[in-house]
Coordinates of C-alpha atoms in Angstrom, one line a residue:
X1 CA -19.3 7.9 15.7
X2 CA -15.6 8.1 16.6
X3 CA -15.1 8.8 20.2
X4 CA -14.0 12.4 20.6
X5 CA -11.6 13.8 23.2
X6 CA -13.3 16.7 22.4
X7 CA -10.6 -17.9 8.7
X8 CA -8.3 -20.3 7.2
X9 CA -4.9 -18.7 6.9
X10 CA -3.6 -22.3 6.6
X11 CA -1.1 -23.9 8.9
X12 CA 0.9 -24.7 5.8
X13 CA 1.8 -21.0 5.6
X14 CA 5.3 -21.7 6.8
X15 CA 7.6 -19.3 8.6
X16 CA 9.8 -19.1 5.5
X17 CA 6.8 -18.0 3.5
X18 CA 5.9 -15.4 6.2
X19 CA 9.5 -14.1 6.0
X20 CA 9.3 -13.8 2.2
X21 CA 6.1 -11.8 2.5
X22 CA 7.6 -9.5 5.1
X23 CA 10.7 -8.9 3.0
X24 CA 8.6 -8.2 -0.1
X25 CA 6.4 -5.7 1.6
X26 CA 9.3 -4.0 3.4
X27 CA 10.2 -2.5 0.0
X28 CA 6.8 -2.6 -1.4
X29 CA 3.7 -2.9 0.6
X30 CA 4.5 -0.2 1.2
X31 CA 3.6 0.3 -2.4
X32 CA 4.2 3.4 -4.4
X33 CA 7.7 3.6 -2.9
X34 CA 9.8 3.0 -6.0
X35 CA 12.7 5.4 -6.4
X36 CA 13.1 7.4 -9.6
X37 CA 13.4 5.1 -12.6
X38 CA 17.1 4.5 -13.1
X39 CA 18.0 5.2 -16.7
X40 CA 14.3 5.3 -17.8
X41 CA 15.2 6.6 -21.2
X42 CA 18.0 4.1 -21.8
X43 CA 17.8 1.0 -24.0
X44 CA 18.5 -1.5 -21.3
X45 CA 20.2 -4.8 -21.7
X46 CA 17.9 -7.7 -22.4
X47 CA 18.1 -10.4 -25.0
X48 CA 15.0 -9.7 -27.0
X49 CA 14.2 -8.3 -30.3
X50 CA 16.0 -5.0 -29.8
X51 CA 14.5 -1.6 -30.3
X52 CA 13.3 0.9 -27.7
X53 CA 10.0 -0.8 -26.9
X54 CA 8.0 1.8 -28.9
X55 CA 6.3 -0.9 -30.8
X56 CA 4.4 -1.8 -27.7
X57 CA 1.5 0.5 -28.6
X58 CA 1.1 -1.2 -32.0
X59 CA 0.6 -4.8 -30.8
X60 CA -2.1 -6.5 -32.8
X61 CA -5.3 -7.2 -30.8
X62 CA -7.4 -8.2 -33.7
X63 CA -7.4 -11.9 -33.0
X64 CA -7.7 -12.5 -29.3
X65 CA -9.5 -15.8 -29.4
X66 CA -7.3 -18.5 -27.8
X67 CA -7.2 -21.6 -30.1
X68 CA -6.6 -24.3 -27.5
X69 CA -3.0 -25.1 -28.4
X70 CA -0.5 -26.1 -25.8
X71 CA 1.3 -23.0 -24.7
X72 CA 3.4 -21.8 -21.8
X73 CA 3.2 -18.1 -20.7
X74 CA 5.8 -16.6 -18.5
X75 CA 4.7 -14.6 -15.4
X76 CA 7.4 -12.4 -13.8
X77 CA 6.5 -12.2 -10.2
X78 CA 7.8 -11.9 -6.7
X79 CA 9.1 -14.9 -4.7
X80 CA 6.0 -14.9 -2.4
X81 CA 4.0 -16.1 -5.4
X82 CA 6.7 -18.2 -6.9
X83 CA 7.0 -20.2 -3.6
X84 CA 3.4 -21.5 -4.1
X85 CA 3.3 -21.7 -7.9
X86 CA 1.7 -25.1 -8.0
X87 CA -1.1 -24.0 -5.7
X88 CA -1.7 -20.8 -7.7
X89 CA -1.7 -22.7 -11.1
X90 CA -4.3 -25.0 -9.7
X91 CA -6.4 -22.0 -8.6
X92 CA -6.1 -20.6 -12.1
X93 CA -7.4 -23.9 -13.6
X94 CA -10.2 -24.0 -11.0
X95 CA -11.1 -20.5 -12.2
X96 CA -11.5 -21.6 -15.8
X97 CA -8.0 -21.3 -17.4
X98 CA -7.7 -24.0 -20.1
X99 CA -5.5 -26.9 -19.1
X100 CA -3.5 -26.5 -22.3
X101 CA -2.1 -23.2 -20.8
X102 CA 0.9 -23.6 -18.4
X103 CA 2.2 -20.6 -16.4
X104 CA 5.9 -20.4 -15.8
X105 CA 6.4 -18.4 -12.6
X106 CA 9.7 -16.6 -13.0
X107 CA 10.6 -15.0 -9.7
X108 CA 12.8 -11.9 -9.8
X109 CA 14.4 -9.4 -7.5
X110 CA 12.8 -8.2 -4.3
X111 CA 11.2 -4.9 -3.8
X112 CA 9.6 -2.1 -5.8
X113 CA 12.7 -0.2 -6.6
X114 CA 14.8 -3.1 -7.9
X115 CA 11.8 -4.7 -9.7
X116 CA 11.2 -1.4 -11.5
X117 CA 14.8 -1.3 -12.7
X118 CA 14.5 -4.9 -13.9
X119 CA 11.4 -4.2 -15.9
X120 CA 13.0 -1.1 -17.3
X121 CA 15.7 -3.3 -18.8
X122 CA 13.3 -5.8 -20.2
X123 CA 10.7 -3.5 -21.6
X124 CA 13.0 -0.9 -23.1
X125 CA 14.8 -3.6 -25.1
X126 CA 11.5 -4.9 -26.6
X127 CA 11.8 -8.4 -25.3
X128 CA 8.9 -10.7 -25.9
X129 CA 9.1 -12.3 -22.5
X130 CA 7.9 -12.3 -19.7
X131 CA 4.4 -12.3 -21.2
X132 CA 3.0 -10.6 -18.1
X133 CA 4.3 -9.1 -14.9
X134 CA 3.5 -8.2 -11.3
X135 CA 3.6 -4.4 -11.3
X136 CA 3.3 -1.4 -9.0
X137 CA 1.3 1.7 -9.6
X138 CA 4.5 3.7 -9.1
X139 CA 5.7 2.4 -12.5
X140 CA 2.7 3.9 -14.4
X141 CA 4.1 7.4 -15.1
X142 CA 7.3 5.9 -16.4
X143 CA 6.1 2.9 -18.4
X144 CA 2.7 3.9 -19.8
X145 CA 3.8 7.0 -21.7
X146 CA 6.5 4.9 -23.4
X147 CA 4.0 2.3 -24.3
X148 CA 6.0 -0.3 -22.4
X149 CA 2.7 -1.8 -21.0
X150 CA -0.3 -2.9 -23.0
X151 CA -3.5 -0.9 -22.6
X152 CA -5.8 -3.5 -21.1
X153 CA -8.9 -1.8 -22.3
X154 CA -8.0 -3.3 -25.7
X155 CA -8.0 -6.9 -24.5
X156 CA -10.1 -7.5 -21.4
X157 CA -13.5 -7.5 -22.8
X158 CA -16.7 -5.7 -21.7
X159 CA -17.6 -8.0 -18.8
X160 CA -14.2 -7.6 -17.1
X161 CA -14.0 -3.9 -17.7
X162 CA -17.5 -3.4 -16.2
X163 CA -16.4 -5.4 -13.2
X164 CA -13.5 -3.1 -12.8
X165 CA -15.8 -0.2 -12.8
X166 CA -18.3 -1.6 -10.3
X167 CA -16.8 -4.3 -8.1
X168 CA -13.2 -3.3 -7.4
X169 CA -11.6 -0.7 -5.1
X170 CA -11.8 2.3 -7.4
X171 CA -8.7 4.0 -6.0
X172 CA -6.8 0.8 -6.8
X173 CA -8.1 0.5 -10.4
X174 CA -7.6 4.2 -11.0
X175 CA -3.9 4.1 -9.9
X176 CA -3.1 2.2 -13.1
X177 CA -4.9 4.6 -15.5
X178 CA -2.9 6.9 -17.7
X179 CA -4.2 9.2 -20.5
X180 CA -7.4 7.2 -21.0
X181 CA -5.7 3.8 -20.9
X182 CA -5.6 1.1 -18.2
X183 CA -2.2 -0.5 -17.7
X184 CA -2.7 -3.0 -14.9
X185 CA -5.5 -5.0 -13.2
X186 CA -5.3 -5.4 -9.5
X187 CA -3.8 -8.6 -8.1
X188 CA -4.1 -7.6 -4.4
X189 CA -4.6 -4.5 -2.3
X190 CA -2.5 -3.7 0.8
X191 CA -4.6 -2.0 3.5
X192 CA -2.8 -0.1 6.3
X193 CA -4.4 -0.4 9.8
X194 CA -3.5 0.0 13.4
X195 CA -2.7 -3.3 14.9
X196 CA -2.8 -3.4 18.7
X197 CA -2.6 -5.6 21.8
X198 CA -6.3 -6.0 22.7
X199 CA -5.4 -7.9 25.9
X200 CA -3.1 -5.1 27.2
X201 CA -5.6 -2.4 26.3
X202 CA -8.4 -4.2 28.1
X203 CA -6.1 -4.7 31.1
X204 CA -5.7 -0.9 31.2
X205 CA -9.5 -0.5 31.5
X206 CA -10.6 0.1 28.0
X207 CA -13.3 -1.8 26.1
X208 CA -12.5 -2.1 22.3
X209 CA -15.4 -4.3 21.5
X210 CA -17.9 -2.3 23.5
X211 CA -16.7 0.9 21.8
X212 CA -16.6 -0.8 18.4
X213 CA -13.0 0.2 17.6
X214 CA -13.1 -2.2 14.7
X215 CA -15.1 0.2 12.5
X216 CA -15.5 3.4 14.5
X217 CA -12.1 5.2 14.3
X218 CA -10.6 6.8 17.4
X219 CA -9.3 10.4 17.4
X220 CA -5.5 10.7 17.6
X221 CA -5.9 12.3 21.0
X222 CA -7.9 9.4 22.4
X223 CA -5.6 6.9 20.7
X224 CA -2.6 8.4 22.3
X225 CA -4.3 8.4 25.7
X226 CA -5.2 4.7 25.3
X227 CA -1.7 3.8 24.1
X228 CA 0.1 5.6 27.0
X229 CA -2.2 4.1 29.7
X230 CA -1.8 0.6 28.4
X231 CA 2.0 1.1 28.1
X232 CA 2.2 2.2 31.7
X233 CA 0.0 -0.6 32.9
X234 CA 1.8 -3.3 31.0
X235 CA 5.3 -1.9 31.4
X236 CA 6.2 -2.2 27.8
X237 CA 9.2 -0.3 26.4
X238 CA 7.2 1.4 23.7
X239 CA 3.6 2.6 23.0
X240 CA 3.0 3.3 19.3
X241 CA 5.5 2.0 16.7
X242 CA 5.6 2.8 13.0
X243 CA 8.2 3.2 10.2
X244 CA 9.5 6.8 10.4
X245 CA 12.7 6.8 8.4
X246 CA 13.2 9.5 5.8
X247 CA 11.6 7.5 3.1
X248 CA 8.4 6.7 5.1
X249 CA 7.8 10.0 6.9
X250 CA 7.1 12.1 3.8
X251 CA 5.3 9.5 1.7
X252 CA 3.7 7.0 3.9
X253 CA 3.4 7.4 7.7
X254 CA 3.6 11.1 7.8
X255 CA 1.4 11.5 4.7
X256 CA -1.3 9.4 6.4
X257 CA -1.2 11.5 9.6
X258 CA -1.4 14.7 7.6
X259 CA -4.4 13.5 5.6
X260 CA -6.2 12.4 8.8
X261 CA -5.4 15.8 10.2
X262 CA -7.2 17.4 7.3
X263 CA -4.3 18.4 5.1
X264 CA -2.7 17.4 1.8
X265 CA 0.3 18.3 -0.3
X266 CA -1.7 19.5 -3.3
X267 CA -5.1 20.7 -1.9
X268 CA -8.0 18.6 -3.0
X269 CA -7.3 14.9 -3.7
X270 CA -8.4 15.6 -7.3
X271 CA -5.2 17.5 -7.8
X272 CA -2.9 14.6 -6.9
X273 CA -1.7 13.9 -10.4
X274 CA -1.6 17.4 -11.8
X275 CA -1.6 19.4 -13.9
X276 CA 1.9 19.8 -12.7
X277 CA 2.8 23.5 -12.4
X278 CA -0.9 24.4 -12.3
X279 CA -2.1 22.9 -9.1
X280 CA -1.8 24.4 -5.6
X281 CA 1.0 23.3 -3.3
X282 CA -0.4 23.3 0.2
X283 CA 2.4 22.0 2.4
X284 CA 3.2 25.2 4.2
X285 CA -0.1 25.2 6.1
X286 CA -1.4 24.8 9.7
X287 CA -2.5 21.2 9.1
X288 CA 1.1 20.2 8.2
X289 CA 2.6 22.1 11.1
X290 CA 0.2 20.4 13.5
X291 CA 1.0 17.0 12.1
X292 CA 4.7 17.5 12.7
X293 CA 3.9 18.8 16.2
X294 CA 1.8 15.7 16.8
X295 CA 4.8 13.5 15.9
X296 CA 7.2 15.6 18.0
X297 CA 4.8 15.1 20.9
X298 CA 4.5 11.3 20.3
X299 CA 8.3 11.1 20.2
X300 CA 9.4 13.4 22.9
X301 CA 6.4 14.2 25.1
X302 CA 5.5 17.5 26.6
X303 CA 9.2 18.5 27.1
X304 CA 9.5 19.2 23.4
X305 CA 9.2 22.9 22.7
X306 CA 6.7 22.2 19.9
X307 CA 4.6 19.7 21.7
X308 CA 0.8 20.0 21.5
X309 CA -0.6 21.0 24.8
X310 CA -3.0 18.4 26.2
X311 CA -1.9 15.7 23.8
X312 CA -0.5 12.6 25.5
X313 CA 3.1 12.0 24.4
X314 CA 6.2 10.0 24.8
X315 CA 4.6 6.9 23.2
X316 CA 6.9 6.5 20.1
X317 CA 10.6 5.6 20.5
X318 CA 13.1 7.9 18.8
X319 CA 14.6 4.8 17.2
X320 CA 11.6 4.7 14.9
X321 CA 13.2 7.6 13.0
X322 CA 15.5 5.0 11.5
X323 CA 13.0 2.3 10.9
X324 CA 11.6 0.9 7.7
X325 CA 8.8 -1.6 7.6
X326 CA 10.6 -4.7 8.9
X327 CA 12.5 -3.0 11.8
X328 CA 9.3 -1.3 12.9
X329 CA 7.7 -4.7 13.2
X330 CA 10.3 -6.1 15.5
X331 CA 9.3 -4.2 18.6
X332 CA 5.6 -5.1 18.3
X333 CA 6.4 -8.7 17.4
X334 CA 8.5 -9.0 20.5
X335 CA 5.7 -7.8 22.7
X336 CA 7.4 -4.4 23.4
X337 CA 4.7 -2.1 22.1
X338 CA 0.9 -1.6 22.4
X339 CA -0.1 -0.2 19.0
X340 CA 1.5 -0.5 15.6
X341 CA 0.9 0.8 12.1
X342 CA 1.3 -1.8 9.3
X343 CA 0.0 -3.2 6.1
X344 CA -2.7 -5.9 6.2
X345 CA -0.2 -8.7 5.5
X346 CA 1.1 -8.3 9.0
X347 CA -2.2 -9.3 10.5
X348 CA -1.8 -12.9 9.4
X349 CA 1.5 -13.1 11.2
X350 CA 0.6 -11.3 14.4
X351 CA -2.8 -13.0 14.7
X352 CA -1.5 -16.5 14.4
X353 CA -1.6 -18.9 17.3
X354 CA 2.2 -18.7 17.3
X355 CA 2.0 -15.0 18.0
X356 CA -0.8 -13.0 19.7
X357 CA -3.8 -15.0 18.5
X358 CA -7.1 -13.5 19.5
X359 CA -5.2 -11.0 21.7
X360 CA -4.5 -9.1 18.5
X361 CA -6.9 -6.2 17.8
X362 CA -7.1 -4.3 14.5
X363 CA -8.6 -0.8 14.1
X364 CA -8.9 1.8 11.3
X365 CA -6.6 4.8 11.2
X366 CA -7.3 7.4 13.8
X367 CA -8.0 11.0 12.8
X368 CA -8.0 14.6 14.2
X369 CA -10.2 16.4 11.7
X370 CA -13.4 15.1 10.3
X371 CA -14.0 15.0 6.6
X372 CA -16.7 17.7 6.9
X373 CA -14.2 20.0 8.7
X374 CA -11.2 19.3 6.4
X375 CA -10.4 22.2 4.1
X376 CA -9.6 19.9 1.2
X377 CA -11.9 17.4 -0.5
X378 CA -10.8 13.8 0.2
X379 CA -8.8 14.7 3.3
X380 CA -9.9 14.3 6.9
X381 CA -11.4 11.4 8.8
X382 CA -9.9 7.9 8.8
X383 CA -7.6 7.6 5.8
X384 CA -4.8 5.4 4.8
X385 CA -2.4 5.2 1.9
X386 CA -3.1 2.9 -0.9
X387 CA -0.8 -0.2 -1.3
X388 CA -0.9 -3.2 -3.5
X389 CA 0.1 -4.8 -6.8
X390 CA -1.3 -5.3 -10.3
X391 CA -0.9 -7.6 -13.3
X392 CA 0.3 -6.0 -16.5
X393 CA 0.9 -7.3 -20.0
X394 CA 4.2 -7.0 -22.0
X395 CA 3.1 -5.3 -25.2
X396 CA 5.7 -7.4 -27.1
X397 CA 4.3 -10.8 -26.0
X398 CA 3.9 -13.3 -28.8
X399 CA 1.3 -15.2 -26.8
X400 CA -1.3 -12.5 -26.2
X401 CA -4.5 -14.6 -26.4
X402 CA -3.1 -17.2 -23.9
X403 CA -1.8 -14.4 -21.6
X404 CA -5.2 -12.7 -21.5
X405 CA -6.8 -16.1 -20.6
X406 CA -4.3 -16.5 -17.7
X407 CA -4.9 -13.0 -16.4
X408 CA -8.6 -13.4 -16.5
X409 CA -8.3 -16.5 -14.3
X410 CA -5.8 -14.8 -12.0
X411 CA -8.2 -11.9 -11.4
X412 CA -11.1 -14.2 -10.6
X413 CA -12.8 -14.5 -7.2
X414 CA -11.4 -18.0 -6.9
X415 CA -7.8 -16.8 -7.4
X416 CA -8.2 -13.7 -5.1
X417 CA -9.5 -15.9 -2.3
X418 CA -6.8 -18.4 -2.8
X419 CA -4.0 -15.9 -2.3
X420 CA -5.9 -14.4 0.6
X421 CA -5.9 -17.9 2.2
X422 CA -2.3 -18.7 1.4
X423 CA -0.6 -15.4 1.9
X424 CA -2.9 -12.9 3.6
X425 CA -2.8 -10.8 0.4
X426 CA -6.1 -8.9 0.6
X427 CA -8.6 -9.1 -2.3
X428 CA -9.1 -5.8 -4.3
X429 CA -12.8 -6.4 -4.5
X430 CA -14.5 -5.2 -1.2
X431 CA -17.5 -7.5 -1.8
X432 CA -15.3 -10.6 -1.3
X433 CA -14.8 -9.7 2.4
X434 CA -18.5 -10.7 2.8
X435 CA -18.1 -14.1 1.2
X436 CA -18.5 -17.3 3.2
X437 CA -15.0 -18.4 2.2
X438 CA -13.4 -15.2 3.4
X439 CA -15.3 -15.4 6.7
X440 CA -13.8 -18.9 7.3
X441 CA -10.2 -17.9 6.7
X442 CA -8.2 -18.4 9.9
X443 CA -6.9 -15.2 11.5
X444 CA -7.8 -12.8 8.6
X445 CA -11.5 -13.8 8.9
X446 CA -11.6 -12.2 12.4
X447 CA -10.7 -8.7 11.0
X448 CA -12.7 -8.5 7.8
X449 CA -15.0 -5.7 9.1
X450 CA -12.0 -3.5 9.7
X451 CA -10.3 -4.4 6.4
X452 CA -13.4 -3.7 4.4
X453 CA -14.0 -0.4 6.2
X454 CA -10.4 0.8 5.8
X455 CA -10.3 -0.3 2.1
X456 CA -13.0 2.2 1.4
X457 CA -11.0 4.9 3.1
X458 CA -7.7 4.9 1.2
X459 CA -6.0 7.6 -0.9
X460 CA -3.5 7.2 -3.7
X461 CA -0.3 9.3 -3.7
X462 CA 0.5 11.4 -6.7
X463 CA 1.1 9.2 -9.8
X464 CA 3.4 11.3 -12.0
X465 CA 7.0 11.6 -12.9
X466 CA 7.7 14.4 -10.4
X467 CA 6.4 12.6 -7.3
X468 CA 9.7 10.8 -6.6
X469 CA 11.8 14.0 -6.2
X470 CA 9.0 15.7 -4.4
X471 CA 8.4 13.0 -1.8
X472 CA 12.2 12.9 -1.3
X473 CA 12.3 16.6 -0.5
X474 CA 9.3 16.4 1.8
X475 CA 10.8 13.4 3.6
X476 CA 14.1 15.1 4.1
X477 CA 12.6 18.2 5.6
X478 CA 10.1 16.4 7.8
X479 CA 12.8 14.0 9.1
X480 CA 15.0 17.0 10.0
X481 CA 12.1 18.4 12.0
X482 CA 11.4 15.1 13.8
X483 CA 15.1 14.9 14.7
X484 CA 14.7 18.3 16.4
X485 CA 17.0 19.9 13.8
X486 CA 14.3 22.3 12.5
X487 CA 11.1 23.7 13.8
X488 CA 7.9 22.5 12.2
X489 CA 7.4 25.9 10.6
X490 CA 10.9 25.9 9.1
X491 CA 10.5 22.3 7.8
X492 CA 7.2 22.9 6.0
X493 CA 8.4 26.2 4.5
X494 CA 11.5 24.5 3.1
X495 CA 9.4 21.5 1.8
X496 CA 6.9 23.9 0.2
X497 CA 9.7 25.8 -1.6
X498 CA 11.4 22.7 -2.9
X499 CA 8.2 21.1 -4.2
X500 CA 7.2 24.4 -5.9
X501 CA 10.6 24.6 -7.6
X502 CA 10.1 21.0 -8.9
X503 CA 6.6 22.0 -10.2
X504 CA 8.0 25.0 -12.0
X505 CA 10.9 23.2 -13.5
X506 CA 8.7 20.4 -14.9
X507 CA 6.0 22.8 -16.2

């Protein structure tokens, strides 16, 4: 029970590769962060066959048997994969991909926003290449209705589809569903956790291992107490650091805190995706007000007029209000903080021998309201936002059979464990955390219990066309509150009104 206050990540993983991973997840790993699709109804540039991409839904899937001919398929991916293309191709061959298939790794722009714009140009023009792509679930509501991605239920086969139903993180798989179709298969999942200085916490008199912090979530009240005590004992500049800029506070960090406090923007989690205009909007509620008061306490301490009485405060620097993922990492990486919220990729960096080594601790997200006491189904308890990336097929590919062979190999256990070893990219199949190979991975292998536990406690943000303007409105109001420009009550009322207006306009 949570205490109530009531491996071989190889040495060849170079610093350049680690930097690439950090840059990528700054805009992504933070997945689901793509801004509104620029010109989503335009025709794009491209050099392909022309048209508006509407032929994508009519691609022939009658003959999917690969004939063994020599063929090269193009995979549009991020530089983190392109940097180790030879290693990944070998992993695909080891997983059973025919040697006659070659994969060309074409690396593109960084980040979810820019990558979405790039794919918009390619897919709207009807180009036949790339054959398949690294995609984000934020793209689903824009690409799937336009038939710009192939419905994978047509091509994967019964064995793979059964595995997706039974062996994968279901919240990850479901994030790529649209109107009965499946438009992506998970490549890796990003799992948010709290990473902390175990050595400094122990020096302050706490016992993380004895209290089993790895799989028994703390309450936010106890978490704040621990962080403050360790900060004062060690003399660090900061206690708890996280990305709190306007983009993050409404859709990532702030959203996670709200859910762990028992709230949600649209009532039960089953309402996340709609129906738009016919679902409750539940921002202007006590759980949201308390979440903003919690943040105000963490930022400004008991002197803030909206601080929560009895909650330890003054643990988060006000500079965090301007931080995205990478800037938020710098304080913790420099040894200036005790606790830090980040995606699972950061564990490989912080836990290396060049950084904190075994002095790094990892815990699940704290909470204030238990699941049983939360007013909305799916809220409460430890809960973290879903992150991660998928593989999707260009419906205009002229090499469909070979592309399907490549994707099957790249979603095998062999391939998942290879990218886990090489990049710290977490497998989307929870059972792989228990494999001997995963247990032996340097650094990441030490934290598998926490990663597996938190992977089973993740929620997906809304996946629909109105989420972008809605999360922007929420972020703006929440940020104003945390900058002490509005009271929590004023901020949640304004966010409620704007989100309701967007719902009404769309419906």
